[in-house]
PDB file of C-alpha atoms in Angstrom:
ATOM      1  CA  MET V 681       0.000   0.000   0.000  1.00  0.00           C
ATOM      2  CA  PHE V 682       1.243   3.511  -0.838  1.00  0.00           C
ATOM      3  CA  TRP V 683       0.205   6.802   0.717  1.00  0.00           C
ATOM      4  CA  ARG V 684       0.140   9.997  -1.299  1.00  0.00           C
ATOM      5  CA  MET V 685       0.882  12.988   0.897  1.00  0.00           C
ATOM      6  CA  SER V 686       1.686  16.593   0.152  1.00  0.00           C
ATOM      7  CA  LEU V 687       4.411  18.425   2.053  1.00  0.00           C
ATOM      8  CA  SER V 688       3.221  19.307   5.547  1.00  0.00           C
ATOM      9  CA  ASP V 689       4.515  20.332   8.946  1.00  0.00           C
ATOM     10  CA  PHE V 690       1.998  17.928  10.574  1.00  0.00           C
ATOM     11  CA  LEU V 691       0.719  20.729  12.816  1.00  0.00           C
ATOM     12  CA  GLU V 692      -2.992  21.161  12.173  1.00  0.00           C
ATOM     13  CA  THR V 693      -5.599  23.472  13.713  1.00  0.00           C
ATOM     14  CA  TYR V 694      -9.383  23.197  13.647  1.00  0.00           C
ATOM     15  CA  ASP V 695     -12.135  25.630  14.566  1.00  0.00           C
ATOM     16  CA  GLY V 696     -15.821  25.065  15.142  1.00  0.00           C
ATOM     17  CA  PHE V 697     -15.670  21.685  16.922  1.00  0.00           C
ATOM     18  CA  LEU V 698     -16.108  23.125  20.454  1.00  0.00           C
ATOM     19  CA  SER V 699     -18.692  25.828  21.075  1.00  0.00           C
ATOM     20  CA  GLU V 700     -18.157  28.861  23.296  1.00  0.00           C
ATOM     21  CA  LYS V 701     -20.940  27.579  25.560  1.00  0.00           C
ATOM     22  CA  LYS V 702     -19.155  24.252  26.135  1.00  0.00           C
ATOM     23  CA  SER V 703     -15.838  26.027  26.669  1.00  0.00           C
ATOM     24  CA  LYS V 704     -17.383  28.177  29.381  1.00  0.00           C
ATOM     25  CA  GLU V 705     -18.852  25.103  31.071  1.00  0.00           C
ATOM     26  CA  VAL V 706     -15.431  23.407  31.108  1.00  0.00           C
ATOM     27  CA  LEU V 707     -13.950  26.520  32.745  1.00  0.00           C
ATOM     28  CA  ARG V 708     -16.773  26.630  35.280  1.00  0.00           C
ATOM     29  CA  VAL V 709     -16.024  23.054  36.366  1.00  0.00           C
ATOM     30  CA  PHE V 710     -12.292  23.749  36.448  1.00  0.00           C
ATOM     31  CA  GLU V 711     -12.603  26.858  38.602  1.00  0.00           C
ATOM     32  CA  SER V 712     -15.167  25.277  40.933  1.00  0.00           C
ATOM     33  CA  LEU V 713     -12.676  22.563  41.850  1.00  0.00           C
ATOM     34  CA  GLY V 714     -10.389  25.226  43.295  1.00  0.00           C
ATOM     35  CA  GLU V 715     -12.486  25.151  46.453  1.00  0.00           C
ATOM     36  CA  VAL V 716     -11.436  21.571  47.245  1.00  0.00           C
ATOM     37  CA  ALA V 717      -7.956  21.255  45.675  1.00  0.00           C
ATOM     38  CA  THR V 718      -4.901  21.182  47.932  1.00  0.00           C
ATOM     39  CA  ASP V 719      -1.121  21.710  47.666  1.00  0.00           C
ATOM     40  CA  SER V 720      -1.524  25.009  45.906  1.00  0.00           C
ATOM     41  CA  LYS V 721      -0.101  28.508  45.983  1.00  0.00           C
ATOM     42  CA  ASP V 722      -3.085  29.978  47.811  1.00  0.00           C
ATOM     43  CA  GLN V 723      -5.383  27.100  48.813  1.00  0.00           C
ATOM     44  CA  GLY V 724      -6.857  27.126  45.326  1.00  0.00           C
ATOM     45  CA  LEU V 725      -6.125  24.886  42.367  1.00  0.00           C
ATOM     46  CA  ALA V 726      -3.042  22.667  42.174  1.00  0.00           C
ATOM     47  CA  TYR V 727      -0.070  24.796  41.075  1.00  0.00           C
ATOM     48  CA  PHE V 728       3.051  23.955  39.068  1.00  0.00           C
ATOM     49  CA  ASN V 729       6.402  25.717  39.222  1.00  0.00           C
ATOM     50  CA  LYS V 730       9.177  23.403  38.040  1.00  0.00           C
ATOM     51  CA  GLY V 731      12.340  25.477  38.054  1.00  0.00           C
ATOM     52  CA  ARG V 732      10.554  28.189  36.079  1.00  0.00           C
ATOM     53  CA  GLN V 733      10.145  25.781  33.164  1.00  0.00           C
ATOM     54  CA  LYS V 734       6.374  25.908  33.566  1.00  0.00           C
ATOM     55  CA  VAL V 735       4.345  28.068  35.918  1.00  0.00           C
ATOM     56  CA  CYS V 736       0.611  27.527  35.800  1.00  0.00           C
ATOM     57  CA  THR V 737      -2.482  26.384  37.606  1.00  0.00           C
ATOM     58  CA  SER V 738      -3.231  22.809  36.508  1.00  0.00           C
ATOM     59  CA  LEU V 739      -5.571  19.906  37.199  1.00  0.00           C
ATOM     60  CA  THR V 740      -5.642  16.400  35.740  1.00  0.00           C
ATOM     61  CA  PHE V 741      -8.991  14.973  34.630  1.00  0.00           C
ATOM     62  CA  SER V 742     -10.200  11.612  33.349  1.00  0.00           C
ATOM     63  CA  PHE V 743     -12.537  11.112  30.407  1.00  0.00           C
ATOM     64  CA  GLU V 744     -14.171   8.387  32.507  1.00  0.00           C
ATOM     65  CA  ASP V 745     -15.051  10.810  35.329  1.00  0.00           C
ATOM     66  CA  THR V 746     -18.816  11.353  35.318  1.00  0.00           C
ATOM     67  CA  VAL V 747     -18.793  13.730  38.302  1.00  0.00           C
ATOM     68  CA  ASN V 748     -16.414  16.409  37.034  1.00  0.00           C
ATOM     69  CA  ALA V 749     -17.795  16.019  33.564  1.00  0.00           C
ATOM     70  CA  CYS V 750     -15.396  18.040  31.409  1.00  0.00           C
ATOM     71  CA  GLY V 751     -14.569  14.974  29.344  1.00  0.00           C
ATOM     72  CA  PRO V 752     -17.914  14.621  27.547  1.00  0.00           C
ATOM     73  CA  LEU V 753     -17.783  18.317  26.663  1.00  0.00           C
ATOM     74  CA  LEU V 754     -14.356  17.917  25.054  1.00  0.00           C
ATOM     75  CA  GLU V 755     -14.637  14.435  23.534  1.00  0.00           C
ATOM     76  CA  SER V 756     -16.718  15.351  20.503  1.00  0.00           C
ATOM     77  CA  CYS V 757     -14.249  18.127  19.647  1.00  0.00           C
ATOM     78  CA  ILE V 758     -11.258  15.795  19.942  1.00  0.00           C
ATOM     79  CA  GLU V 759     -12.970  13.024  17.967  1.00  0.00           C
ATOM     80  CA  ALA V 760     -13.908  15.409  15.149  1.00  0.00           C
ATOM     81  CA  GLY V 761     -10.394  16.814  15.042  1.00  0.00           C
ATOM     82  CA  LEU V 762      -8.760  13.395  15.018  1.00  0.00           C
ATOM     83  CA  LYS V 763     -11.028  12.275  12.192  1.00  0.00           C
ATOM     84  CA  SER V 764      -9.948  15.264  10.122  1.00  0.00           C
ATOM     85  CA  TYR V 765      -6.311  14.688  11.072  1.00  0.00           C
ATOM     86  CA  MET V 766      -6.418  11.007  10.090  1.00  0.00           C
ATOM     87  CA  ASP V 767      -8.248  11.837   6.877  1.00  0.00           C
ATOM     88  CA  LYS V 768      -5.174  13.849   5.931  1.00  0.00           C
ATOM     89  CA  TYR V 769      -2.586  11.503   7.448  1.00  0.00           C
ATOM     90  CA  GLU V 770      -4.074   8.104   6.616  1.00  0.00           C
ATOM     91  CA  PHE V 771      -1.143   6.168   8.030  1.00  0.00           C
ATOM     92  CA  LEU V 772      -2.352   6.961  11.572  1.00  0.00           C
ATOM     93  CA  ARG V 773      -5.582   5.122  10.837  1.00  0.00           C
ATOM     94  CA  ASP V 774      -3.917   2.268   9.014  1.00  0.00           C
ATOM     95  CA  ILE V 775      -1.392   1.425  11.739  1.00  0.00           C
ATOM     96  CA  ASN V 776      -4.242   0.680  14.123  1.00  0.00           C
ATOM     97  CA  GLN V 777      -4.877  -2.359  11.929  1.00  0.00           C
ATOM     98  CA  ILE V 778      -1.321  -3.585  12.543  1.00  0.00           C
ATOM     99  CA  GLY V 779      -1.002  -5.629  15.725  1.00  0.00           C
ATOM    100  CA  GLY V 780       2.222  -4.103  16.990  1.00  0.00           C
ATOM    101  CA  SER V 781       1.529  -0.444  16.249  1.00  0.00           C
ATOM    102  CA  ARG V 782      -1.866   0.339  17.691  1.00  0.00           C
ATOM    103  CA  TRP V 783      -2.473   3.576  19.555  1.00  0.00           C
ATOM    104  CA  ARG V 784      -5.261   5.389  21.325  1.00  0.00           C
ATOM    105  CA  ILE V 785      -6.034   8.613  23.171  1.00  0.00           C
ATOM    106  CA  CYS V 786      -4.830   8.673  26.768  1.00  0.00           C
ATOM    107  CA  PRO V 787      -7.776   8.464  29.217  1.00  0.00           C
ATOM    108  CA  THR V 788      -6.419  11.387  31.257  1.00  0.00           C
ATOM    109  CA  TYR V 789      -5.776  14.987  30.259  1.00  0.00           C
ATOM    110  CA  ASN V 790      -4.885  18.330  31.838  1.00  0.00           C
ATOM    111  CA  ILE V 791      -6.614  21.680  32.050  1.00  0.00           C
ATOM    112  CA  GLN V 792      -4.248  24.578  32.701  1.00  0.00           C
ATOM    113  CA  LYS V 793      -4.611  28.244  33.566  1.00  0.00           C
ATOM    114  CA  TYR V 794      -1.915  30.825  32.864  1.00  0.00           C
ATOM    115  CA  GLU V 795      -2.415  34.185  34.543  1.00  0.00           C
ATOM    116  CA  GLY V 796      -0.284  37.251  33.958  1.00  0.00           C
ATOM    117  CA  GLU V 797       3.303  37.816  32.865  1.00  0.00           C
ATOM    118  CA  LYS V 798       4.918  35.691  35.596  1.00  0.00           C
ATOM    119  CA  GLU V 799       3.208  32.513  34.397  1.00  0.00           C
ATOM    120  CA  GLY V 800       3.724  30.490  31.237  1.00  0.00           C
ATOM    121  CA  TYR V 801       5.499  27.509  29.733  1.00  0.00           C
ATOM    122  CA  PHE V 802       8.918  29.108  29.281  1.00  0.00           C
ATOM    123  CA  THR V 803      11.009  26.150  28.118  1.00  0.00           C
ATOM    124  CA  LEU V 804      11.134  24.771  24.585  1.00  0.00           C
ATOM    125  CA  HIS V 805      10.080  21.129  24.906  1.00  0.00           C
ATOM    126  CA  CYS V 806       8.440  18.205  23.143  1.00  0.00           C
ATOM    127  CA  GLU V 807       5.879  15.807  24.612  1.00  0.00           C
ATOM    128  CA  HIS V 808       7.719  12.572  23.836  1.00  0.00           C
ATOM    129  CA  ALA V 809      10.579  12.312  26.315  1.00  0.00           C
ATOM    130  CA  ALA V 810      12.371   9.861  28.618  1.00  0.00           C
ATOM    131  CA  GLY V 811       9.689  10.323  31.240  1.00  0.00           C
ATOM    132  CA  TYR V 812       6.876   9.734  28.734  1.00  0.00           C
ATOM    133  CA  PRO V 813       8.138   7.090  26.285  1.00  0.00           C
ATOM    134  CA  PHE V 814       4.768   6.115  24.752  1.00  0.00           C
ATOM    135  CA  ARG V 815       3.439   9.506  23.658  1.00  0.00           C
ATOM    136  CA  MET V 816       3.115   9.853  19.887  1.00  0.00           C
ATOM    137  CA  LEU V 817       0.494  12.572  19.319  1.00  0.00           C
ATOM    138  CA  VAL V 818      -0.622  15.735  21.122  1.00  0.00           C
ATOM    139  CA  TRP V 819      -3.929  17.573  21.191  1.00  0.00           C
ATOM    140  CA  MET V 820      -4.587  20.995  22.719  1.00  0.00           C
ATOM    141  CA  ILE V 821      -7.743  23.100  22.903  1.00  0.00           C
ATOM    142  CA  PHE V 822      -7.768  26.806  23.702  1.00  0.00           C
ATOM    143  CA  LEU V 823     -10.668  27.487  26.056  1.00  0.00           C
ATOM    144  CA  ASN V 824     -10.719  31.283  25.787  1.00  0.00           C
ATOM    145  CA  ASP V 825      -9.731  34.119  23.456  1.00  0.00           C
ATOM    146  CA  ALA V 826      -6.322  34.618  25.026  1.00  0.00           C
ATOM    147  CA  LYS V 827      -3.622  37.039  23.918  1.00  0.00           C
ATOM    148  CA  SER V 828      -0.596  34.711  24.093  1.00  0.00           C
ATOM    149  CA  GLY V 829      -0.523  31.541  22.036  1.00  0.00           C
ATOM    150  CA  THR V 830       1.880  28.635  21.505  1.00  0.00           C
ATOM    151  CA  GLU V 831       4.953  28.903  19.313  1.00  0.00           C
ATOM    152  CA  PHE V 832       6.609  26.158  17.233  1.00  0.00           C
ATOM    153  CA  PRO V 833      10.028  27.515  16.136  1.00  0.00           C
ATOM    154  CA  PHE V 834      10.932  24.568  13.867  1.00  0.00           C
ATOM    155  CA  GLN V 835       7.669  24.979  11.963  1.00  0.00           C
ATOM    156  CA  ASN V 836       7.987  28.793  12.042  1.00  0.00           C
ATOM    157  CA  ARG V 837       4.433  29.011  13.346  1.00  0.00           C
ATOM    158  CA  THR V 838       2.594  30.444  16.327  1.00  0.00           C
ATOM    159  CA  ILE V 839      -0.881  29.101  17.077  1.00  0.00           C
ATOM    160  CA  GLU V 840      -3.112  32.022  17.988  1.00  0.00           C
ATOM    161  CA  PRO V 841      -5.576  31.382  20.846  1.00  0.00           C
ATOM    162  CA  LYS V 842      -9.259  31.327  19.996  1.00  0.00           C
ATOM    163  CA  THR V 843     -12.070  29.828  22.038  1.00  0.00           C
ATOM    164  CA  GLY V 844     -12.567  26.227  20.933  1.00  0.00           C
ATOM    165  CA  ARG V 845      -9.542  26.120  18.619  1.00  0.00           C
ATOM    166  CA  LEU V 846      -8.031  22.614  18.519  1.00  0.00           C
ATOM    167  CA  ALA V 847      -4.415  21.924  17.583  1.00  0.00           C
ATOM    168  CA  ILE V 848      -2.981  18.449  16.861  1.00  0.00           C
ATOM    169  CA  TRP V 849       0.684  17.620  16.224  1.00  0.00           C
ATOM    170  CA  PRO V 850       3.280  14.832  16.652  1.00  0.00           C
ATOM    171  CA  ALA V 851       4.750  14.408  20.129  1.00  0.00           C
ATOM    172  CA  ALA V 852       8.272  13.873  18.730  1.00  0.00           C
ATOM    173  CA  TRP V 853      11.408  16.009  18.914  1.00  0.00           C
ATOM    174  CA  THR V 854      10.484  17.455  15.519  1.00  0.00           C
ATOM    175  CA  HIS V 855       7.804  19.619  17.153  1.00  0.00           C
ATOM    176  CA  PRO V 856       9.300  21.418  20.161  1.00  0.00           C
ATOM    177  CA  HIS V 857       7.095  24.243  21.400  1.00  0.00           C
ATOM    178  CA  ARG V 858       6.495  26.653  24.262  1.00  0.00           C
ATOM    179  CA  GLY V 859       4.018  29.246  25.363  1.00  0.00           C
ATOM    180  CA  VAL V 860       4.425  32.772  24.062  1.00  0.00           C
ATOM    181  CA  THR V 861       5.955  34.778  26.900  1.00  0.00           C
ATOM    182  CA  PRO V 862       5.545  37.050  28.650  1.00  0.00           C
ATOM    183  CA  ASN V 863       2.013  35.776  28.931  1.00  0.00           C
ATOM    184  CA  GLN V 864      -0.619  38.485  28.699  1.00  0.00           C
ATOM    185  CA  GLY V 865      -3.797  38.201  30.751  1.00  0.00           C
ATOM    186  CA  LEU V 866      -5.585  34.880  31.176  1.00  0.00           C
ATOM    187  CA  LYS V 867      -5.044  31.786  29.047  1.00  0.00           C
ATOM    188  CA  TYR V 868      -6.869  28.472  29.528  1.00  0.00           C
ATOM    189  CA  ILE V 869      -6.034  25.285  27.667  1.00  0.00           C
ATOM    190  CA  ALA V 870      -7.017  21.622  27.773  1.00  0.00           C
ATOM    191  CA  THR V 871      -4.344  19.217  26.562  1.00  0.00           C
ATOM    192  CA  GLY V 872      -3.682  15.490  26.267  1.00  0.00           C
ATOM    193  CA  TRP V 873      -1.961  12.827  24.201  1.00  0.00           C
ATOM    194  CA  GLY V 874      -2.217   9.871  21.905  1.00  0.00           C
ATOM    195  CA  TYR V 875      -0.162   6.857  23.026  1.00  0.00           C
ATOM    196  CA  PHE V 876       1.381   3.888  21.341  1.00  0.00           C
ATOM    197  CA  LEU V 877       0.271   0.802  23.237  1.00  0.00           C
ATOM    198  CA  PRO V 878       3.113  -1.384  24.538  1.00  0.00           C
ATOM    199  CA  LYS V 879       2.715  -5.074  23.802  1.00  0.00           C
ATOM    200  CA  LYS V 880       3.720  -8.403  25.292  1.00  0.00           C
ATOM    201  CA  ARG V 881       3.596 -11.802  23.609  1.00  0.00           C
ATOM    202  CA  ASN V 882       3.109 -13.908  26.687  1.00  0.00           C
ATOM    203  CA  GLU V 883       0.987 -13.203  29.768  1.00  0.00           C
ATOM    204  CA  ASP V 884       3.788 -14.597  31.957  1.00  0.00           C
ATOM    205  CA  ILE V 885       6.361 -12.125  30.697  1.00  0.00           C
ATOM    206  CA  HIS V 886       6.749  -8.997  32.792  1.00  0.00           C
ATOM    207  CA  ILE V 887       7.490  -5.788  30.927  1.00  0.00           C
ATOM    208  CA  SER V 888       9.307  -2.956  32.617  1.00  0.00           C
ATOM    209  CA  PHE V 889       8.166   0.482  31.463  1.00  0.00           C
ATOM    210  CA  ASP V 890      11.071   2.865  31.972  1.00  0.00           C
ATOM    211  CA  GLY V 891       9.960   6.254  33.166  1.00  0.00           C
ATOM    212  CA  ARG V 892       6.304   5.434  33.602  1.00  0.00           C
ATOM    213  CA  HIS V 893       4.429   8.395  35.065  1.00  0.00           C
ATOM    214  CA  ALA V 894       1.005   8.765  36.595  1.00  0.00           C
ATOM    215  CA  ASP V 895      -0.747   9.636  33.341  1.00  0.00           C
ATOM    216  CA  GLU V 896       0.519   6.414  31.776  1.00  0.00           C
ATOM    217  CA  GLU V 897      -0.726   4.015  34.455  1.00  0.00           C
ATOM    218  CA  LYS V 898      -3.986   3.420  32.608  1.00  0.00           C
ATOM    219  CA  ILE V 899      -2.289   2.559  29.331  1.00  0.00           C
ATOM    220  CA  LYS V 900      -2.809  -1.174  29.019  1.00  0.00           C
ATOM    221  CA  GLU V 901      -0.538  -3.648  27.236  1.00  0.00           C
ATOM    222  CA  ILE V 902      -1.630  -5.399  24.062  1.00  0.00           C
ATOM    223  CA  VAL V 903      -1.427  -9.184  24.175  1.00  0.00           C
ATOM    224  CA  VAL V 904      -0.373 -10.330  20.699  1.00  0.00           C
TER     225      VAL V 904
END
C-alpha cells in the first residue's frame, strides 16, 4: 500500500468543533474545583512551578469521570479533530490495523490556567521524552480568546488562541514548542496525548516500562 501525501509540517488546527458555551462550562467546572484542591499557591487549584520551566495552575482529569464532567464536553471536539487529522494523514488510521503499532487517546488529560506575565510555559520542549516514552500525538484546545498563544520555532508558526480552537501535532522532537511569553492576561487550555500501546507476547512475561508516570498508568498492554 502507498500513501500519497503533500508536504506538511503535521501541525494542524481546527475551529468550530467546540462551542463557546461548552468552553465556558469546562472553565466553570475547572474553577469550581479550586475550592477543594490542595497543595496550591493559595489554597486554590493545584499549582506547578518546576524550576521556572512551567508556571501555571493545573488539574488532571479523566474522560471516565462522570462527576467532574469536562470529558464529555471535550470528547466530541477531539474526535472530530482526530477524524480530520487522520483523513489527511491516513497512516495513523492504518497502523491501528497492525497488531504491533496500535495507539489510542490517553484516558487522562490536563486543564491549565496561565495568569499574567509571571506565568507560562517558558522552556522549549516536546511531549515525547524519557519520562513519557509512549506519547506519539498531542492535542490541545484553547478554552478562551487569550492574547498569548503557543509557538513552534521549527515549523515557524505560532498558534493564535481562539475559544474552541483545537491543535494536533506529533509528540516527537520534531515539534518542540512553548508558550508565548511574557504571557498576557488569562489563558486556559485543555491538553492530552495519543499513546502507542506497549505489547507483550506472553501473559507470563513482565514488561518494565522505563519512566512510567502517573498519566501512563492506565495505558494497558496489548497481548499479541
